[in-house]
Coordinates of C-alpha atoms in Angstrom, one line a residue:
Chain A
M1324 CA 34.0 5.9 43.6
G1325 CA 33.0 9.6 42.2
N1326 CA 31.2 12.1 43.3
Y1327 CA 28.3 12.9 41.1
T1328 CA 25.0 14.1 41.2
F1329 CA 22.3 11.2 41.4
Y1330 CA 18.4 11.2 41.3
K1331 CA 18.0 7.7 44.0
D1332 CA 13.9 7.9 42.3
N1333 CA 11.9 8.8 40.5
R1334 CA 10.3 11.0 43.1
E1335 CA 13.7 13.3 43.0
F1336 CA 13.7 12.8 39.5
I1337 CA 10.6 14.4 38.5
K1338 CA 11.6 17.5 40.9
A1339 CA 14.2 17.4 39.1
L1340 CA 12.9 17.7 36.1
E1341 CA 10.1 20.8 37.6
S1342 CA 12.9 22.4 38.7
Y1343 CA 14.7 22.7 34.9
G1344 CA 11.2 23.2 33.4
E1345 CA 11.0 19.4 31.7
L1346 CA 7.7 18.6 33.3
V1347 CA 4.3 20.0 32.5
T1348 CA 2.1 18.6 35.8
I1349 CA -1.3 17.5 33.8
Q1350 CA -3.5 17.7 37.3
Q1351 CA -6.5 16.9 34.5
E1352 CA -8.1 13.2 35.0
V1353 CA -6.7 11.4 31.7
D1354 CA -8.2 8.0 30.8
W1355 CA -5.3 5.0 30.7
D1356 CA -7.4 3.9 27.5
L1357 CA -5.7 5.7 24.6
E1358 CA -5.9 9.4 25.9
M1359 CA -2.7 8.8 27.9
G1360 CA -0.6 7.0 25.7
A1361 CA -1.4 9.6 23.5
I1362 CA -0.2 12.5 25.3
V1363 CA 3.1 10.5 25.6
R1364 CA 3.5 10.2 21.8
R1365 CA 2.9 13.3 20.7
V1366 CA 5.6 14.6 23.6
C1367 CA 7.6 12.6 22.2
E1368 CA 7.3 13.5 17.9
K1369 CA 7.1 17.2 18.9
R1370 CA 10.5 16.9 21.8
L1371 CA 8.5 18.3 24.6
A1372 CA 8.8 18.0 28.1
A1373 CA 8.0 15.0 30.4
P1374 CA 3.8 15.1 30.9
Y1375 CA 3.4 14.1 34.6
F1376 CA -0.4 12.3 35.0
K1377 CA -1.9 13.3 38.7
K1378 CA -5.2 11.9 38.0
I1379 CA -5.7 8.6 36.1
K1380 CA -9.3 7.5 35.4
D1381 CA -10.4 3.9 37.3
Y1382 CA -7.3 4.6 39.6
P1383 CA -7.6 6.6 42.3
G1384 CA -4.4 7.0 43.9
F1385 CA -2.1 6.2 41.1
E1386 CA -0.3 8.7 38.4
A1387 CA 2.2 8.6 35.5
L1388 CA 4.9 9.7 34.7
G1389 CA 5.0 10.1 30.5
A1390 CA 8.8 9.9 28.2
P1391 CA 11.1 9.7 31.4
L1392 CA 14.6 9.9 29.1
A1393 CA 13.1 10.6 25.8
T1394 CA 15.2 13.5 25.0
Y1395 CA 18.9 14.1 25.5
T1396 CA 18.4 17.0 28.1
R1397 CA 16.6 15.0 30.0
L1398 CA 19.4 12.0 29.6
A1399 CA 21.4 14.9 30.6
I1400 CA 19.9 15.8 34.0
A1401 CA 19.8 12.3 35.0
M1402 CA 23.1 12.4 34.7
G1403 CA 23.3 14.7 36.9
L1404 CA 24.5 16.7 34.3
N1405 CA 24.0 20.6 33.3
P1406 CA 20.6 19.9 30.8
K1407 CA 22.7 21.7 27.4
T1408 CA 25.4 19.9 28.0
S1409 CA 26.4 18.4 24.5
I1410 CA 26.2 14.6 23.2
P1411 CA 29.7 14.7 22.8
E1412 CA 30.3 15.1 26.4
I1413 CA 27.4 13.4 27.8
S1414 CA 29.0 10.5 25.7
D1415 CA 32.4 11.1 27.6
E1416 CA 31.2 11.5 30.8
Y1417 CA 29.2 8.1 30.1
V1418 CA 32.2 6.2 29.0
R1419 CA 34.1 8.0 31.4
R1420 CA 32.0 6.5 35.2
T1421 CA 31.3 2.7 32.9
T1422 CA 34.7 2.4 32.4
G1423 CA 36.0 1.7 35.5
N1424 CA 35.6 -1.1 38.3
P1425 CA 31.8 -2.2 38.5
I1426 CA 30.2 -1.2 42.0
P1427 CA 28.3 -3.5 43.3
P1428 CA 24.8 -2.9 45.0
V1429 CA 24.2 -2.8 48.8
L1430 CA 21.5 -4.9 50.5
V1431 CA 18.8 -2.0 52.3
E1432 CA 16.4 -3.6 55.0
R1433 CA 12.9 -3.9 54.2
K1434 CA 11.5 -1.0 56.6
N1435 CA 13.8 1.5 54.8
A1436 CA 12.4 0.1 50.9
P1437 CA 9.4 2.5 49.6
C1438 CA 8.6 -0.8 47.3
K1439 CA 7.4 -2.6 50.1
D1440 CA 4.9 0.0 51.4
N1441 CA 2.0 -2.3 49.6
I1442 CA 1.7 -5.7 49.8
L1443 CA -0.4 -7.9 47.6
T1444 CA -0.2 -11.5 47.4
G1445 CA -2.4 -14.5 46.7
K1446 CA -5.4 -13.6 44.8
D1447 CA -5.1 -9.3 45.3
A1448 CA -2.0 -9.8 43.3
D1449 CA -4.4 -9.2 40.1
L1450 CA -2.8 -7.0 37.6
F1451 CA -5.8 -5.0 36.6
K1452 CA -5.2 -3.2 40.2
L1453 CA -2.6 -1.8 38.6
P1454 CA -3.4 1.5 35.6
G1455 CA -1.4 -0.5 32.4
P1456 CA -2.4 2.0 29.6
M1457 CA -4.1 0.8 26.4
V1458 CA -0.4 2.2 24.9
H1459 CA -2.1 2.3 20.8
D1460 CA -4.8 1.6 19.5
G1461 CA -4.6 -1.7 18.1
D1462 CA -2.7 -3.2 20.6
G1463 CA -3.0 -6.6 21.3
G1464 CA -3.4 -5.5 24.9
R1465 CA -2.6 -2.7 27.9
Y1466 CA 0.9 -2.4 28.3
L1467 CA 2.1 -2.3 32.1
A1468 CA 5.8 -2.5 31.2
T1469 CA 6.8 0.1 28.7
W1470 CA 9.6 2.0 31.0
H1471 CA 10.7 -0.4 33.1
F1472 CA 13.1 -3.3 33.3
V1473 CA 13.0 -7.2 34.0
V1474 CA 15.7 -8.6 36.2
A1475 CA 16.3 -12.1 36.4
K1476 CA 19.1 -14.4 37.6
D1477 CA 21.6 -17.0 35.5
P1478 CA 21.2 -20.2 37.6
D1479 CA 24.4 -21.1 37.7
T1480 CA 26.8 -18.3 37.9
G1481 CA 23.8 -16.5 39.3
T1482 CA 24.9 -13.4 37.4
I1483 CA 22.1 -10.9 37.7
N1484 CA 20.5 -9.6 34.6
W1485 CA 18.0 -6.2 33.8
G1486 CA 16.8 -6.0 30.6
M1487 CA 13.1 -4.4 29.1
Y1488 CA 11.6 -7.0 27.9
R1489 CA 8.0 -5.3 27.3
Q1490 CA 4.7 -7.3 29.3
M1491 CA 1.2 -6.8 28.3
V1492 CA -1.0 -8.0 30.6
F1493 CA -3.3 -10.8 29.3
D1494 CA -5.4 -11.7 32.7
E1495 CA -5.2 -10.8 36.6
R1496 CA -2.1 -13.2 36.9
T1497 CA -0.9 -13.4 33.9
M1498 CA 1.4 -11.6 31.6
V1499 CA 3.6 -12.4 28.4
G1500 CA 5.6 -11.1 25.8
P1501 CA 8.8 -11.4 23.5
V1502 CA 12.2 -12.9 25.1
L1503 CA 14.3 -13.0 21.9
P1504 CA 16.7 -15.9 22.3
F1505 CA 19.2 -14.5 21.9
S1506 CA 19.1 -11.8 24.5
D1507 CA 20.4 -11.7 27.5
M1508 CA 17.5 -13.0 29.1
G1509 CA 16.8 -15.2 26.3
K1510 CA 19.5 -17.4 26.8
M1511 CA 19.6 -17.9 30.3
F1512 CA 15.9 -19.2 30.2
Y1513 CA 16.1 -20.6 26.8
G1514 CA 19.1 -21.6 27.5
K1515 CA 19.1 -23.5 30.9
Y1516 CA 15.7 -23.3 32.6
V1517 CA 13.7 -24.6 29.5
P1518 CA 16.0 -27.5 29.4
K1519 CA 15.5 -28.1 32.6
N1520 CA 11.3 -27.8 32.2
K1521 CA 11.6 -25.1 35.4
P1522 CA 10.3 -22.2 35.9
M1523 CA 12.4 -18.5 36.3
P1524 CA 11.8 -16.3 38.7
F1525 CA 11.7 -12.6 37.3
A1526 CA 10.5 -9.4 39.2
T1527 CA 9.4 -6.4 36.5
V1528 CA 10.6 -3.4 38.4
I1529 CA 8.5 -0.3 37.1
G1530 CA 9.2 3.9 38.1
C1531 CA 12.4 3.0 38.5
D1532 CA 15.4 5.7 39.4
P1533 CA 16.7 7.1 35.9
L1534 CA 20.1 5.6 35.6
S1535 CA 18.9 2.2 36.9
G1536 CA 17.0 2.6 33.6
I1537 CA 19.3 3.2 31.7
A1538 CA 21.5 0.8 32.7
A1539 CA 19.0 -1.4 32.1
C1540 CA 19.4 -0.3 28.3
A1541 CA 22.7 -0.9 28.2
P1542 CA 24.0 -3.7 26.4
S1543 CA 27.4 -3.9 28.5
P1544 CA 28.6 -7.4 29.9
I1545 CA 28.8 -5.8 33.0
P1546 CA 26.0 -6.7 34.8
E1547 CA 23.4 -3.9 35.3
D1548 CA 22.6 -3.6 39.1
Q1549 CA 27.0 -3.5 39.1
F1550 CA 26.5 -0.7 35.7
T1551 CA 24.2 0.9 37.8
G1552 CA 26.7 2.0 40.3
M1553 CA 29.2 2.6 37.8
L1554 CA 26.9 6.0 36.9
M1555 CA 25.4 6.0 40.4
G1556 CA 29.3 6.5 41.8
K1557 CA 27.4 4.3 44.5
P1558 CA 26.1 1.1 45.3
V1559 CA 23.1 1.0 43.9
E1560 CA 19.8 0.5 47.0
L1561 CA 18.3 -3.0 46.9
V1562 CA 15.8 -5.1 48.5
K1563 CA 14.9 -8.7 48.7
C1564 CA 11.9 -9.6 46.7
E1565 CA 8.6 -11.1 48.7
T1566 CA 8.8 -14.7 46.5
C1567 CA 11.9 -15.5 45.1
D1568 CA 16.0 -15.2 46.0
L1569 CA 15.7 -11.7 43.6
E1570 CA 16.6 -8.2 44.6
V1571 CA 15.3 -5.2 43.2
P1572 CA 15.6 -1.7 43.8
A1573 CA 14.3 -0.5 47.2
H1574 CA 13.0 2.8 46.5
A1575 CA 11.5 1.4 42.5
E1576 CA 7.5 2.2 42.5
I1577 CA 5.5 -1.1 41.1
I1578 CA 7.4 -4.1 41.7
I1579 CA 5.6 -7.2 39.9
E1580 CA 7.4 -10.7 40.6
G1581 CA 6.8 -14.5 40.0
E1582 CA 8.1 -17.1 37.3
V1583 CA 8.5 -17.4 33.9
I1584 CA 6.7 -20.5 32.3
P1585 CA 8.6 -22.8 30.2
N1586 CA 7.3 -24.7 28.2
V1587 CA 3.7 -22.2 27.5
W1588 CA 3.4 -19.4 24.5
I1589 CA 0.3 -17.3 25.0
E1590 CA -0.1 -15.2 21.6
E1591 CA 1.7 -12.0 22.4
A1592 CA 1.1 -8.4 20.2
P1593 CA 0.7 -6.4 17.8
F1594 CA 2.5 -3.9 19.5
G1595 CA 3.6 -0.3 18.6
E1596 CA 7.0 -0.7 18.6
Y1597 CA 10.3 1.6 18.8
T1598 CA 11.2 1.2 14.5
G1599 CA 8.1 3.3 14.3
Y1600 CA 5.7 1.1 13.1
R1601 CA 3.7 -2.3 14.5
T1602 CA 5.4 -4.9 12.8
S1603 CA 6.0 -8.0 14.5
P1604 CA 3.4 -10.2 14.0
R1605 CA 1.1 -11.6 16.8
E1606 CA 2.1 -15.1 17.4
P1607 CA 2.6 -16.9 21.2
R1608 CA 5.5 -16.5 23.1
T1609 CA 6.9 -16.0 26.6
V1610 CA 4.6 -16.1 29.2
Y1611 CA 4.9 -15.0 32.8
R1612 CA 2.8 -15.9 36.0
I1613 CA 2.7 -13.7 38.7
K1614 CA 3.0 -14.3 42.4
A1615 CA 3.1 -10.9 44.1
I1616 CA 2.9 -6.7 43.5
T1617 CA 4.7 -4.7 45.6
Y1618 CA 3.9 -1.4 45.2
R1619 CA 5.0 2.3 47.3
N1620 CA 2.0 5.2 48.4
H1621 CA 0.9 7.3 45.5
P1622 CA 2.8 5.3 43.5
I1623 CA 3.8 6.6 39.6
L1624 CA 3.8 4.0 37.1
T1625 CA 6.3 5.2 33.6
V1626 CA 4.8 4.8 31.2
S1627 CA 6.6 5.6 27.4
N1628 CA 5.2 4.9 23.9
M1629 CA 7.6 3.6 21.1
G1630 CA 5.9 4.8 17.4
V1631 CA 8.0 7.4 15.6
P1632 CA 11.3 8.9 16.8
T1633 CA 11.8 10.0 19.3
D1634 CA 11.2 7.8 22.6
E1635 CA 13.2 7.1 25.2
G1636 CA 13.2 3.1 24.1
Q1637 CA 15.3 4.9 20.5
L1638 CA 16.8 7.7 22.4
L1639 CA 18.8 5.6 24.7
R1640 CA 19.4 1.9 23.3
S1641 CA 21.3 4.1 20.3
F1642 CA 23.0 5.9 23.1
S1643 CA 24.2 2.8 25.0
L1644 CA 24.5 0.7 21.9
G1645 CA 26.8 3.6 20.3
L1646 CA 29.0 3.5 23.4
E1647 CA 29.2 0.0 23.8
M1648 CA 30.4 0.4 19.9
R1649 CA 32.8 2.9 20.4
K1650 CA 34.8 0.8 24.3
L1651 CA 34.7 -1.6 21.3
L1652 CA 36.4 -0.3 18.8
E1653 CA 39.2 1.5 21.2
S1654 CA 39.5 -2.2 22.9
Q1655 CA 40.9 -2.8 19.4
G1656 CA 42.6 0.1 18.2
I1657 CA 40.9 1.3 15.7
P1658 CA 41.6 4.7 15.3
I1659 CA 38.4 6.4 15.7
T1660 CA 37.5 9.4 16.2
G1661 CA 34.0 8.6 17.5
V1662 CA 30.9 6.8 17.3
Y1663 CA 27.2 8.1 16.9
M1664 CA 24.0 6.0 17.0
L1665 CA 21.4 8.3 15.1
P1666 CA 17.9 8.3 17.5
E1667 CA 16.2 9.0 14.5
S1668 CA 17.4 6.2 13.0
T1669 CA 15.7 3.7 15.7
H1670 CA 18.8 2.6 16.6
H1671 CA 19.0 0.9 13.4
M1672 CA 22.6 2.8 11.7
V1673 CA 25.1 3.8 13.3
V1674 CA 27.8 6.5 12.0
V1675 CA 31.8 5.6 13.2
G1676 CA 34.2 8.9 12.6
V1677 CA 37.8 7.1 11.6
R1678 CA 42.1 8.6 11.0
P1679 CA 42.5 6.8 7.7
A1680 CA 45.1 5.0 8.1
Y1681 CA 45.2 2.1 6.1
S1682 CA 42.8 0.2 3.5
N1683 CA 39.9 -1.1 4.3
I1684 CA 39.6 0.1 7.9
A1685 CA 35.8 0.5 7.2
T1686 CA 35.8 -3.4 6.8
Q1687 CA 37.2 -4.1 9.8
I1688 CA 35.5 -2.1 11.8
A1689 CA 32.1 -3.6 10.3
N1690 CA 33.1 -7.0 10.6
L1691 CA 33.6 -6.1 14.6
V1692 CA 30.2 -4.7 15.4
F1693 CA 28.9 -6.9 13.5
G1694 CA 30.2 -9.4 14.6
S1695 CA 30.0 -8.2 18.1
K1696 CA 26.9 -9.4 20.5
L1697 CA 25.6 -5.6 19.8
S1698 CA 24.7 -6.6 16.5
P1699 CA 21.2 -7.8 16.5
W1700 CA 19.8 -4.6 17.1
F1701 CA 21.4 -2.6 14.1
H1702 CA 22.0 -3.2 10.6
M1703 CA 23.8 -0.2 8.5
V1704 CA 27.1 1.4 9.3
I1705 CA 28.2 4.8 7.9
V1706 CA 32.2 5.3 8.6
V1707 CA 33.5 8.1 7.7
D1708 CA 36.3 10.5 7.8
E1709 CA 37.6 12.9 10.7
E1710 CA 36.7 16.1 8.5
T1711 CA 33.0 14.6 8.8
D1712 CA 31.1 15.4 12.3
I1713 CA 29.6 12.4 13.4
Y1714 CA 26.8 13.9 15.1
N1715 CA 26.0 16.6 12.3
K1716 CA 23.0 14.8 10.1
D1717 CA 23.2 17.7 7.7
D1718 CA 27.1 16.6 7.1
V1719 CA 27.0 12.8 7.1
I1720 CA 24.0 12.9 4.6
H1721 CA 26.9 15.4 3.0
A1722 CA 29.6 12.3 3.6
L1723 CA 26.9 9.7 2.5
A1724 CA 25.7 11.3 -1.0
T1725 CA 29.9 12.4 -1.5
K1726 CA 31.7 10.4 -0.3
C1727 CA 30.2 6.7 -0.4
H1728 CA 31.2 4.9 -3.8
P1729 CA 27.7 3.2 -5.0
I1730 CA 29.5 -0.2 -5.3
R1731 CA 32.5 -0.1 -4.0
G1732 CA 31.5 1.5 -0.9
I1733 CA 28.6 0.0 -0.2
R1734 CA 29.1 -4.1 1.2
K1735 CA 26.8 -6.6 2.1
Y1736 CA 26.4 -9.1 5.1
E1737 CA 23.7 -11.6 4.8
H1738 CA 22.6 -14.2 7.2
S1739 CA 23.1 -11.7 10.1
V1740 CA 20.9 -12.4 13.3
G1741 CA 17.9 -10.0 13.1
T1742 CA 15.2 -9.1 14.7
P1743 CA 11.3 -10.1 14.4
L1744 CA 10.9 -6.2 14.7
Y1745 CA 12.4 -5.5 11.2
P1746 CA 9.8 -3.4 8.7
F1747 CA 11.9 -4.0 5.7
A1748 CA 12.8 -7.8 6.5
D1749 CA 10.2 -10.4 4.9
P1750 CA 7.5 -11.6 7.5
D1751 CA 9.9 -15.4 7.1
D1752 CA 12.6 -13.6 8.5
R1753 CA 11.2 -12.2 11.2
K1754 CA 9.7 -14.7 12.4
W1755 CA 13.4 -16.3 12.2
S1756 CA 15.2 -13.5 13.4
R1757 CA 16.8 -13.4 10.4
G1758 CA 18.7 -10.1 9.4
A1759 CA 20.9 -9.1 7.0
Q1760 CA 23.5 -5.7 7.4
V1761 CA 25.1 -2.7 4.8
L1762 CA 28.5 -1.3 5.3
F1763 CA 28.9 2.2 3.8
D1764 CA 32.2 3.4 2.9
C1765 CA 32.6 7.0 3.0
T1766 CA 36.2 7.2 2.8
F1767 CA 37.9 7.9 0.2
P1768 CA 40.6 5.4 -0.6
L1769 CA 44.0 6.1 0.3
D1770 CA 45.8 4.7 -3.4
W1771 CA 44.1 8.2 -4.8
P1772 CA 46.8 10.5 -5.9
K1773 CA 47.0 13.7 -3.3
S1774 CA 45.9 15.4 -6.4
D1775 CA 42.9 14.0 -7.1
L1776 CA 41.2 14.0 -4.0
P1777 CA 38.1 16.1 -3.7
I1778 CA 38.3 19.3 -1.3
K1779 CA 35.5 19.1 0.4
V1780 CA 34.3 23.3 -0.1
S1781 CA 32.9 24.9 3.1
F1782 CA 33.7 28.0 4.8
N1783 CA 35.8 27.0 7.3
K1784 CA 37.8 24.8 4.5
V1785 CA 38.5 26.9 1.6
Y1786 CA 39.0 30.4 2.9
P1787 CA 42.3 31.7 5.2
K1788 CA 42.3 32.0 8.4
E1789 CA 42.6 35.8 8.6
V1790 CA 39.4 36.4 5.6
Q1791 CA 37.6 33.6 7.9
E1792 CA 38.2 36.0 11.3
K1793 CA 37.4 39.3 9.1
V1794 CA 34.3 37.9 8.1
L1795 CA 33.0 36.7 11.4
K1796 CA 34.2 39.5 13.4
N1797 CA 32.3 42.0 10.7
W1798 CA 29.0 39.4 10.2
K1799 CA 26.5 42.1 11.8
T1800 CA 27.9 44.7 11.0
Y1801 CA 27.2 43.5 7.4
G1802 CA 23.3 43.4 9.1
F1803 CA 23.2 39.6 9.3
K1804 CA 21.8 39.2 12.7
D1805 CA 24.0 36.2 14.0
Chain B
M1020 CA -28.7 -8.3 29.7
A1021 CA -27.4 -5.2 27.7
Q1022 CA -25.4 -7.2 25.1
K1023 CA -21.5 -7.9 25.8
E1024 CA -18.7 -6.7 23.1
Y1025 CA -15.8 -9.1 22.7
D1026 CA -12.9 -9.3 20.4
T1027 CA -10.4 -11.7 18.9
F1028 CA -7.5 -10.8 16.2
I1029 CA -7.5 -12.9 13.4
L1030 CA -4.0 -14.3 11.7
S1031 CA -5.4 -15.7 8.8
D1032 CA -7.9 -14.6 6.1
P1033 CA -11.7 -13.5 7.9
A1034 CA -12.9 -15.7 5.2
L1035 CA -11.8 -19.0 6.0
I1036 CA -13.3 -18.9 9.9
P1037 CA -15.4 -21.6 9.8
E1038 CA -19.0 -20.1 11.7
D1039 CA -21.0 -22.0 14.0
R1040 CA -18.9 -24.9 15.5
E1041 CA -17.4 -25.4 18.5
M1042 CA -14.4 -23.0 18.4
E1043 CA -11.7 -22.2 20.7
L1044 CA -10.2 -18.5 20.4
I1045 CA -8.6 -15.8 22.7
V1046 CA -11.4 -12.7 23.3
R1047 CA -10.2 -9.5 24.5
D1048 CA -12.9 -8.2 27.4
L1049 CA -14.0 -5.0 26.3
T1050 CA -17.4 -4.3 28.1
P1051 CA -16.1 -6.0 31.7
P1052 CA -19.1 -4.9 35.2
D1053 CA -15.7 -3.4 36.2
I1054 CA -14.1 -1.0 33.9
R1055 CA -10.9 -1.7 35.1
Y1056 CA -10.6 -4.8 33.3
K1057 CA -11.3 -3.6 29.5
Y1058 CA -9.1 -5.8 27.4
R1059 CA -8.7 -8.2 30.0
S1060 CA -8.2 -11.6 27.9
A1061 CA -9.7 -15.6 28.0
Y1062 CA -9.0 -18.3 25.8
V1063 CA -12.8 -19.8 25.8
C1064 CA -14.7 -22.1 23.5
A1065 CA -17.2 -20.5 21.8
M1066 CA -19.6 -20.5 18.7
I1067 CA -19.1 -17.9 16.1
S1068 CA -21.2 -16.4 13.0
K1069 CA -20.0 -13.4 10.2
S1070 CA -24.0 -12.1 11.3
E1071 CA -23.9 -9.5 14.0
S1072 CA -27.0 -10.7 14.7
K1073 CA -26.7 -15.0 15.2
Y1074 CA -25.1 -15.4 19.3
P1075 CA -26.2 -12.8 22.1
D1076 CA -22.5 -11.4 22.1
R1077 CA -21.1 -9.3 19.4
L1078 CA -17.5 -10.2 18.6
W1079 CA -15.1 -7.3 17.1
I1080 CA -12.5 -8.2 14.3
R1081 CA -9.3 -7.1 14.5
L1082 CA -6.6 -7.9 11.8
G1083 CA -2.6 -9.4 12.5
R1084 CA -1.7 -5.7 13.2
G1085 CA -4.4 -4.2 14.6
Q1086 CA -6.3 -3.2 12.3
L1087 CA -10.3 -3.4 13.3
Q1088 CA -12.5 -4.2 10.5
E1089 CA -15.8 -2.3 9.7
K1090 CA -18.1 -4.7 10.4
P1091 CA -18.6 -6.7 14.1
W1092 CA -19.2 -10.4 14.1
S1093 CA -21.5 -12.3 16.9
M1094 CA -20.5 -15.4 19.2
K1095 CA -21.5 -16.8 21.6
I1096 CA -19.3 -18.4 24.3
L1097 CA -19.9 -22.0 26.0
K1098 CA -16.6 -21.7 28.8
E1099 CA -13.8 -19.9 29.7
L1100 CA -10.4 -22.4 29.2
N1101 CA -8.0 -22.2 31.6
K1102 CA -4.9 -22.8 30.2
F1103 CA -2.9 -23.1 34.0
T1104 CA -4.4 -25.8 35.7

């Protein structure tokens, strides 16, 4: 186990954000009906500090934290790193922690679980007692669960899944949301419970510690409760649910327990989505009926606001998708120099750096990542050689525009698994989760004569070292400030 | 009693929606007595009209991606339907 700094709950994380100047505490009352969503949206678009709402209209005693992990700075803080840690360093640390042995969770007694401070069951378990925000004007309903995860258990193997599946409040005891059939929970529910017409127990966790949230975003084969332990360096503390055989983080703010109902669908959406559009249609989707709500005293709801980049869904999903691809490619012995999925691409575009050791290596990379379970969530792979900085958008655009042959360098993959959220997809393709994918090969062919290879013209490449050093040494005396 | 307001999402061409006959639809309550219940959805059996004044309650129309239409319709709710009993 590692000895990492981590925050055991949302409240410790809020204090850490405040200490690093990454929090704006809003004492003024804000309206859950659009105002709170609008503030969070603007924070995401301007890359500002996380808003901490102390007073929510109509809901005295409740607070909310917006955009908890919408920047790499806040991701670094969540991982107990220096806020100025670079993206490659955060990535290396994440891969290092999550490559060892899984760390199973520990169970704590109810008396040590703050999420049991208040317990509502029966008719008292009413979703409108929680300040679910109307996040965007035109949404299909109030989305109580935007930065959260849903706990479910495989009925055959007992394997736990934590995943972020958005949930819209329908009425006092009903939520509804998309559970795509190729997602982990979709495979469990539609593959194992629905054929037996059995309801699937679930627990929605809102306001968890930041590392549990990061784990729930990660498309790792390791169960997320154990993955969280790997990120923390010690077991995450769980407590048993009130109404079902599931366990939830003991220090979370709000827990909603119930059952996912087979063979019943209710219309859900539209919703402002992570692609930056309201794309997926309003249509019948998966139904959650609730049995209990438990929450801490003075609970703090977490609120994400999906839209144009960058929100935490885009940032963390890009981060973990890219790094799971890195693990996959490294496990296959591909000589990659790194993998970076751009959050600004809404996790649709990944850049893979490689030493082009043999012909068609870019195709091999694309085949591997498009053939993996990660595949439905992205559709563009850009493969660059080692002289391109994969973290530098200018460098990547330059490589794409200059090294990728408009015909030979682009390979199209048809008949892929897609999602209903793809804005570019035809309406019928969205309905049936059909997609397409594309590779942009930005490496020069190996069979070109060396003398024909274009030479990159940059300060670092085309001047002798002594000239570079002289220029850098005299830079300020020339009159430049930086 | 003040006029109640609801909205609903129309997923097809609004011009093709029939009027003045019992129909089932999902409505959201925009003016509940307890404001915490705003946007509560329900399946209802109702009569609707594209006239703003024909039935007692106002019904705002949104299209499939949430686009609010300029003029409201009117509606009379006959009963709320419970899909879970």
